[in-house]
Amino acid sequence: METRSGMQDPRVQYPAPPFPRQPQPAPGLVGKMVPVPDHGESSYRGSGRLEGRKALVTGGDSGIGRAAAIAFAREGADVAIAYLPEEEADARDVIALILAEGRRGVALPGDIRDETWCHELVDMAVTALGGLDILVVNAGRQQFRETLEDLSSEDFDRTMKTNLYALYWITRAAVPYLAPGASVITTASIQAYRPSEILLDYATTKAGIVAYTKALAKQLIKKGVRANVVAPGPVWTALQPSGGQPEEKVEEFGKDSDFGRPAQPVELAPVYVLLASEEASFINGEVYGVTGGKGIG
Ligand code: NAD
Ligand code: MG
């Protein structure tokens, strides 16, 4: 709904529940979602804020990572995206959008639960881009389990490896390449502060990401490199209908935010752009909530 001067009422700017049931296997694919999420494909407009920068975004094929990748390219950055081989179709769409901006786009399929791959993907990004200025560690695993008994050691291990070990491995590999002015951004969640009972392992990793990034920020600023966290609330991404939530919760996803709807991935993009840019020169070790009103306090 447009008001005067083309302003939008944010409550009705994007789709609200009820959403149709749409189970799909993990990792989900964007094209199977109804409605298809807005990652900024036709809505994000850049203004040269990251001209000439070189960025690596894990989980850049879909969801929040895709929105960041598109925005970075529109702001003038070359972008490498890491993702799982099963997500090739989503990745190809993102690479095409990056190339359409006249930027370099680099595709890095592989499983970040493997330490060797984490090192390789960073090296490949650096080689293909000719350096690294912006690192977004955003890939994540979220699979709900109703009770502690349902949460297997294998589940727990997969979530820890994807969300925490890979963060450690990827930052460890990337830090030697980061020069003063570079920026590291991690994606945590409101779950770090308000954990759901069915996301015990996931919420634990998200709290870990906050602590890890804050500690890392203290180390990196000594090299002139900043590190910050984004903590989203409900965002309409493939993570949710592919086992992130029970289907009945997907149907009403985002309903209890102050907006009565979930965020679209593109609504997160401006925060990643800010934290990546030189305009964030005094912002370090911070957590940016984009929760839809619930807050991270
Ligand atoms: P998404 O499914 O679109 O993105 C997650 C990506 O993680 C996948 O696309 C996949 O490429 C990557 N990934 C997962 N396991 C991997 C593995 N083993 N190896 C390599 N890549 C792997 O969903 P999203 O919601 O955009 O998720 C991005 C981040 O946002 C995640 O860290 C998630 O926890 C966080 N987050 C999401 C929400 C939400 O409501 N959607 C809320 C808070 C935080
Ligand atoms: Mg994906």
Coordinates of C-alpha atoms and ligand atoms in Angstrom, one line a residue:
M1 CA 0.0 0.0 0.0
E2 CA 1.6 3.3 -1.1
T3 CA 1.0 6.5 0.9
R4 CA 2.0 10.0 0.0
S5 CA 5.5 10.5 -1.5
G6 CA 5.6 6.9 -2.4
M7 CA 6.1 5.8 1.2
Q8 CA 5.0 2.4 2.2
D9 CA 3.2 1.1 5.3
P10 CA 5.7 -1.5 6.5
R11 CA 3.0 -3.6 8.0
V12 CA 1.5 -4.4 4.6
Q13 CA 4.6 -4.0 2.4
Y14 CA 5.2 -7.7 2.2
P15 CA 3.2 -10.9 2.4
A16 CA 1.6 -11.9 5.7
P17 CA 0.3 -15.3 7.0
P18 CA -1.5 -17.5 6.5
F19 CA 0.9 -19.2 4.2
P20 CA 0.3 -22.5 2.4
R21 CA 1.8 -25.7 3.7
Q22 CA 5.0 -26.4 1.7
P23 CA 7.3 -29.0 3.1
Q24 CA 10.5 -29.6 1.2
P25 CA 13.7 -31.5 2.1
A26 CA 16.7 -29.6 3.6
P27 CA 18.4 -27.6 2.3
G28 CA 15.4 -26.0 0.8
L29 CA 15.2 -24.3 -2.6
V30 CA 13.9 -20.8 -3.3
G31 CA 11.8 -21.7 -6.3
K32 CA 9.6 -24.2 -4.3
M33 CA 8.5 -21.4 -1.8
V34 CA 5.0 -19.9 -2.0
P35 CA 5.1 -16.9 -2.0
V36 CA 8.7 -16.7 -3.5
P37 CA 10.8 -14.6 -1.2
D38 CA 12.0 -11.1 -2.1
H39 CA 15.8 -11.1 -2.0
G40 CA 16.0 -7.7 -3.8
E41 CA 16.2 -9.2 -7.3
S42 CA 14.1 -6.3 -8.6
S43 CA 13.7 -4.2 -5.5
Y44 CA 17.3 -3.5 -4.2
R45 CA 18.9 -0.3 -5.6
G46 CA 22.6 0.2 -4.9
S47 CA 24.5 3.5 -4.7
G48 CA 28.2 2.5 -5.0
R49 CA 28.8 2.0 -1.3
L50 CA 31.1 -1.0 -1.8
E51 CA 32.7 -0.1 -5.0
G52 CA 35.6 -2.4 -5.9
R53 CA 35.3 -4.5 -2.7
K54 CA 35.6 -8.3 -2.7
A55 CA 33.1 -10.3 -0.7
L56 CA 32.5 -13.9 0.3
V57 CA 29.1 -14.9 1.5
T58 CA 28.4 -18.4 2.8
G59 CA 24.8 -19.6 2.2
G60 CA 24.8 -16.9 -0.6
D61 CA 22.5 -19.0 -2.8
S62 CA 19.3 -18.3 -1.0
G63 CA 17.6 -16.4 1.8
I64 CA 19.5 -13.7 3.8
G65 CA 22.8 -14.6 2.2
R66 CA 21.3 -14.2 -1.3
A67 CA 19.9 -10.8 -0.4
A68 CA 23.3 -9.7 1.0
A69 CA 25.1 -11.1 -2.2
I70 CA 22.7 -9.2 -4.5
A71 CA 23.0 -6.0 -2.5
F72 CA 26.8 -6.2 -2.4
A73 CA 27.0 -6.6 -6.2
R74 CA 24.6 -3.7 -6.7
E75 CA 26.8 -1.6 -4.4
G76 CA 29.8 -2.4 -6.6
A77 CA 31.4 -5.4 -5.0
D78 CA 32.6 -8.7 -6.6
V79 CA 31.0 -11.6 -4.8
A80 CA 31.8 -15.2 -4.1
I81 CA 29.0 -17.4 -2.8
A82 CA 29.4 -20.7 -0.9
Y83 CA 26.5 -23.2 -0.8
L84 CA 25.7 -27.0 -0.9
P85 CA 25.9 -28.8 -4.2
E86 CA 22.2 -29.6 -4.0
E87 CA 21.5 -25.8 -4.2
E88 CA 23.2 -25.4 -7.6
A89 CA 20.0 -24.0 -9.2
D90 CA 19.6 -21.3 -6.6
A91 CA 23.3 -20.5 -6.8
R92 CA 23.1 -20.1 -10.6
D93 CA 20.4 -17.5 -10.3
V94 CA 22.5 -15.5 -7.8
I95 CA 25.6 -15.7 -10.0
A96 CA 23.6 -14.4 -13.0
L97 CA 22.4 -11.5 -11.0
I98 CA 25.9 -10.6 -9.8
L99 CA 27.2 -10.8 -13.4
A100 CA 24.3 -8.7 -14.6
E101 CA 25.8 -5.9 -12.5
G102 CA 29.1 -6.2 -14.3
R103 CA 30.7 -7.7 -11.2
R104 CA 32.7 -10.9 -10.8
G105 CA 30.6 -13.8 -9.4
V106 CA 32.2 -16.9 -8.0
A107 CA 30.4 -20.2 -7.2
L108 CA 31.8 -22.4 -4.4
P109 CA 29.7 -25.5 -3.9
G110 CA 30.7 -27.8 -1.0
D111 CA 29.9 -28.9 2.5
I112 CA 31.2 -26.6 5.2
R113 CA 31.1 -29.3 7.8
D114 CA 34.4 -30.4 6.3
E115 CA 37.4 -28.4 7.7
T116 CA 39.5 -28.9 4.6
W117 CA 36.7 -27.5 2.4
C118 CA 36.4 -24.4 4.6
H119 CA 40.0 -23.6 4.0
E120 CA 39.8 -24.4 0.3
L121 CA 36.7 -22.3 -0.2
V122 CA 38.4 -19.3 1.3
D123 CA 41.5 -19.8 -0.8
M124 CA 39.4 -20.2 -3.9
A125 CA 37.5 -17.0 -3.2
V126 CA 40.7 -15.1 -2.6
T127 CA 42.3 -16.4 -5.8
A128 CA 39.2 -15.8 -8.0
L129 CA 38.4 -12.4 -6.5
G130 CA 42.0 -11.2 -6.1
G131 CA 41.6 -10.6 -2.4
L132 CA 39.0 -10.5 0.4
D133 CA 37.5 -7.4 2.1
I134 CA 34.1 -8.6 3.3
L135 CA 33.4 -12.0 4.9
V136 CA 29.8 -12.9 5.7
V137 CA 29.6 -16.2 7.6
N138 CA 25.9 -16.8 7.2
A139 CA 25.3 -20.5 6.3
G140 CA 23.2 -22.3 8.9
R141 CA 21.4 -25.5 9.8
Q142 CA 18.0 -25.4 11.6
Q143 CA 16.0 -28.6 12.1
F144 CA 13.3 -28.5 14.8
R145 CA 13.1 -31.4 17.3
E146 CA 10.1 -31.5 19.8
T147 CA 12.0 -32.9 22.7
L148 CA 15.5 -33.6 24.0
E149 CA 14.9 -37.4 23.3
D150 CA 14.2 -36.6 19.7
L151 CA 17.5 -34.7 19.3
S152 CA 20.1 -37.2 18.3
S153 CA 23.8 -36.9 18.7
E154 CA 24.0 -36.9 14.9
D155 CA 21.6 -33.9 14.8
F156 CA 23.5 -32.1 17.5
D157 CA 26.8 -32.7 15.8
R158 CA 25.5 -31.5 12.4
T159 CA 24.2 -28.3 13.8
M160 CA 27.4 -27.6 15.8
K161 CA 29.6 -28.4 12.7
T162 CA 27.5 -26.2 10.3
N163 CA 26.9 -23.2 12.6
L164 CA 29.9 -23.1 14.9
Y165 CA 32.8 -25.2 13.7
A166 CA 32.5 -23.8 10.2
L167 CA 32.5 -20.3 11.6
Y168 CA 35.8 -21.1 13.4
W169 CA 37.3 -22.8 10.4
I170 CA 36.3 -20.1 7.8
T171 CA 37.3 -17.1 9.9
R172 CA 40.6 -18.9 10.7
A173 CA 41.3 -19.4 7.0
A174 CA 40.2 -15.9 6.0
V175 CA 41.7 -13.6 8.7
P176 CA 45.2 -13.7 7.3
Y177 CA 43.9 -12.2 4.1
L178 CA 41.9 -9.3 5.7
A179 CA 43.5 -5.9 5.6
P180 CA 42.6 -2.8 7.6
G181 CA 39.2 -1.6 6.6
A182 CA 37.9 -5.2 6.0
S183 CA 34.7 -6.4 7.7
V184 CA 33.5 -9.7 9.1
I185 CA 29.7 -10.2 9.5
T186 CA 28.1 -13.2 11.1
T187 CA 24.4 -14.2 11.2
A188 CA 23.1 -15.2 14.6
S189 CA 19.4 -15.0 15.5
I190 CA 16.9 -13.8 18.0
Q191 CA 17.2 -17.4 19.1
A192 CA 20.4 -16.5 20.9
Y193 CA 18.3 -14.4 23.3
R194 CA 14.9 -16.0 23.2
P195 CA 15.4 -19.7 22.5
S196 CA 12.5 -21.8 21.4
E197 CA 12.1 -25.1 23.1
I198 CA 12.1 -27.0 19.8
L199 CA 15.4 -25.4 18.6
L200 CA 17.6 -26.3 21.5
D201 CA 20.8 -27.2 19.5
Y202 CA 20.2 -24.3 17.0
A203 CA 19.6 -21.7 19.7
T204 CA 22.8 -22.8 21.5
T205 CA 24.9 -22.3 18.3
K206 CA 23.3 -18.9 17.8
A207 CA 24.3 -17.7 21.3
G208 CA 27.7 -19.2 20.5
I209 CA 28.0 -17.1 17.3
V210 CA 27.3 -13.9 19.3
A211 CA 30.0 -14.7 21.8
Y212 CA 32.5 -15.9 19.2
T213 CA 32.0 -12.8 17.0
K214 CA 32.3 -10.4 20.0
A215 CA 35.6 -12.0 21.1
L216 CA 36.9 -12.1 17.5
A217 CA 36.0 -8.4 17.1
K218 CA 38.4 -7.6 20.0
Q219 CA 41.2 -9.5 18.3
L220 CA 40.6 -8.2 14.8
I221 CA 40.3 -4.5 15.6
K222 CA 44.0 -4.6 16.5
K223 CA 44.5 -5.2 12.8
G224 CA 41.9 -2.5 11.8
V225 CA 39.4 -5.1 10.9
R226 CA 35.8 -5.0 12.3
A227 CA 33.5 -7.9 13.1
N228 CA 29.7 -7.6 13.9
V229 CA 26.6 -9.8 14.2
V230 CA 23.2 -9.6 12.6
A231 CA 20.4 -11.2 14.7
P232 CA 17.3 -11.6 12.6
G233 CA 13.8 -12.5 13.8
P234 CA 11.5 -14.4 11.5
V235 CA 12.6 -14.2 7.8
W236 CA 10.8 -15.9 4.9
T237 CA 13.5 -18.3 3.7
A238 CA 13.8 -21.9 2.5
L239 CA 15.3 -22.7 6.0
Q240 CA 11.8 -22.7 7.6
P241 CA 9.7 -25.0 5.4
S242 CA 12.6 -27.5 5.0
G243 CA 12.4 -28.7 8.6
G244 CA 13.3 -25.4 10.4
Q245 CA 9.7 -25.3 11.8
P246 CA 6.8 -27.6 12.1
E247 CA 4.5 -27.1 9.1
E248 CA 1.7 -25.6 11.2
K249 CA 4.2 -22.9 12.3
V250 CA 5.3 -22.2 8.7
E251 CA 1.6 -21.5 8.0
E252 CA 1.6 -18.7 10.6
F253 CA 5.2 -17.7 10.3
G254 CA 5.9 -14.1 11.5
K255 CA 2.3 -13.7 12.8
D256 CA 3.4 -12.6 16.2
S257 CA 6.0 -10.0 15.1
D258 CA 4.9 -6.4 15.6
F259 CA 4.2 -6.3 11.8
G260 CA 2.0 -9.4 11.7
R261 CA 4.3 -10.9 9.1
P262 CA 7.8 -12.2 8.6
A263 CA 10.7 -10.1 7.1
Q264 CA 11.6 -10.7 3.5
P265 CA 15.4 -11.4 3.0
V266 CA 15.8 -8.0 1.2
E267 CA 14.8 -6.2 4.5
L268 CA 18.0 -7.5 6.0
A269 CA 20.3 -6.5 3.2
P270 CA 20.8 -2.8 4.2
V271 CA 22.2 -3.9 7.6
Y272 CA 24.8 -6.2 5.9
V273 CA 25.7 -3.4 3.5
L274 CA 26.1 -0.9 6.4
L275 CA 28.3 -3.3 8.4
A276 CA 30.4 -4.1 5.3
S277 CA 30.9 -0.4 4.3
E278 CA 33.3 2.2 5.5
E279 CA 30.4 4.1 6.9
A280 CA 30.4 1.6 9.8
S281 CA 33.9 2.7 10.8
F282 CA 33.0 3.0 14.5
I283 CA 30.9 -0.1 14.7
N284 CA 32.6 -3.2 16.1
G285 CA 31.6 -6.2 18.2
E286 CA 27.9 -5.1 18.0
V287 CA 24.8 -7.1 17.5
Y288 CA 22.2 -5.7 15.1
G289 CA 18.7 -7.0 15.8
V290 CA 16.3 -7.1 12.9
T291 CA 13.6 -8.9 14.8
G292 CA 10.3 -7.3 14.0
G293 CA 9.9 -5.8 17.4
K294 CA 10.8 -8.5 19.9
G295 CA 14.3 -7.2 20.4
I296 CA 17.5 -8.8 21.5
G297 CA 17.7 -7.3 25.0
Ligands
NAD1 P1 18.7 -20.4 3.8 O1 18.3 -21.9 3.8 O2 18.3 -19.7 2.6 O3 20.2 -20.2 3.9 C1 21.0 -21.1 4.7 C2 22.1 -21.6 3.8 O4 23.1 -22.3 4.6 C3 21.7 -22.5 2.7 O5 21.3 -21.9 1.6 C4 23.0 -23.4 2.5 O6 23.7 -22.9 1.4 C5 23.8 -23.1 3.7 N1 24.2 -24.3 4.4 C6 23.6 -25.0 5.3 N2 24.3 -26.1 5.6 C7 25.4 -26.1 4.9 C8 26.5 -27.0 4.7 N3 26.6 -28.1 5.5 N4 27.5 -26.6 3.9 C9 27.4 -25.5 3.1 N5 26.4 -24.6 3.2 C10 25.4 -24.9 4.1 O7 18.1 -19.7 5.1 P2 18.3 -18.3 5.8 O8 17.2 -18.2 6.7 O9 18.6 -17.3 4.8 O10 19.6 -18.6 6.7 C11 20.7 -17.8 6.7 C12 21.1 -17.6 8.1 O11 20.1 -16.8 8.8 C13 21.3 -18.8 8.9 O12 22.5 -18.7 9.7 C14 20.1 -18.8 9.8 O13 20.3 -19.5 11.0 C15 19.9 -17.4 10.0 N6 18.6 -17.0 10.5 C16 17.5 -17.2 9.8 C17 16.2 -16.8 10.3 C18 15.0 -17.0 9.5 O14 13.9 -16.8 10.1 N7 15.0 -17.4 8.3 C19 16.1 -16.1 11.5 C20 17.3 -15.9 12.2 C21 18.5 -16.3 11.7
MG2 MG 19.9 -22.3 0.1

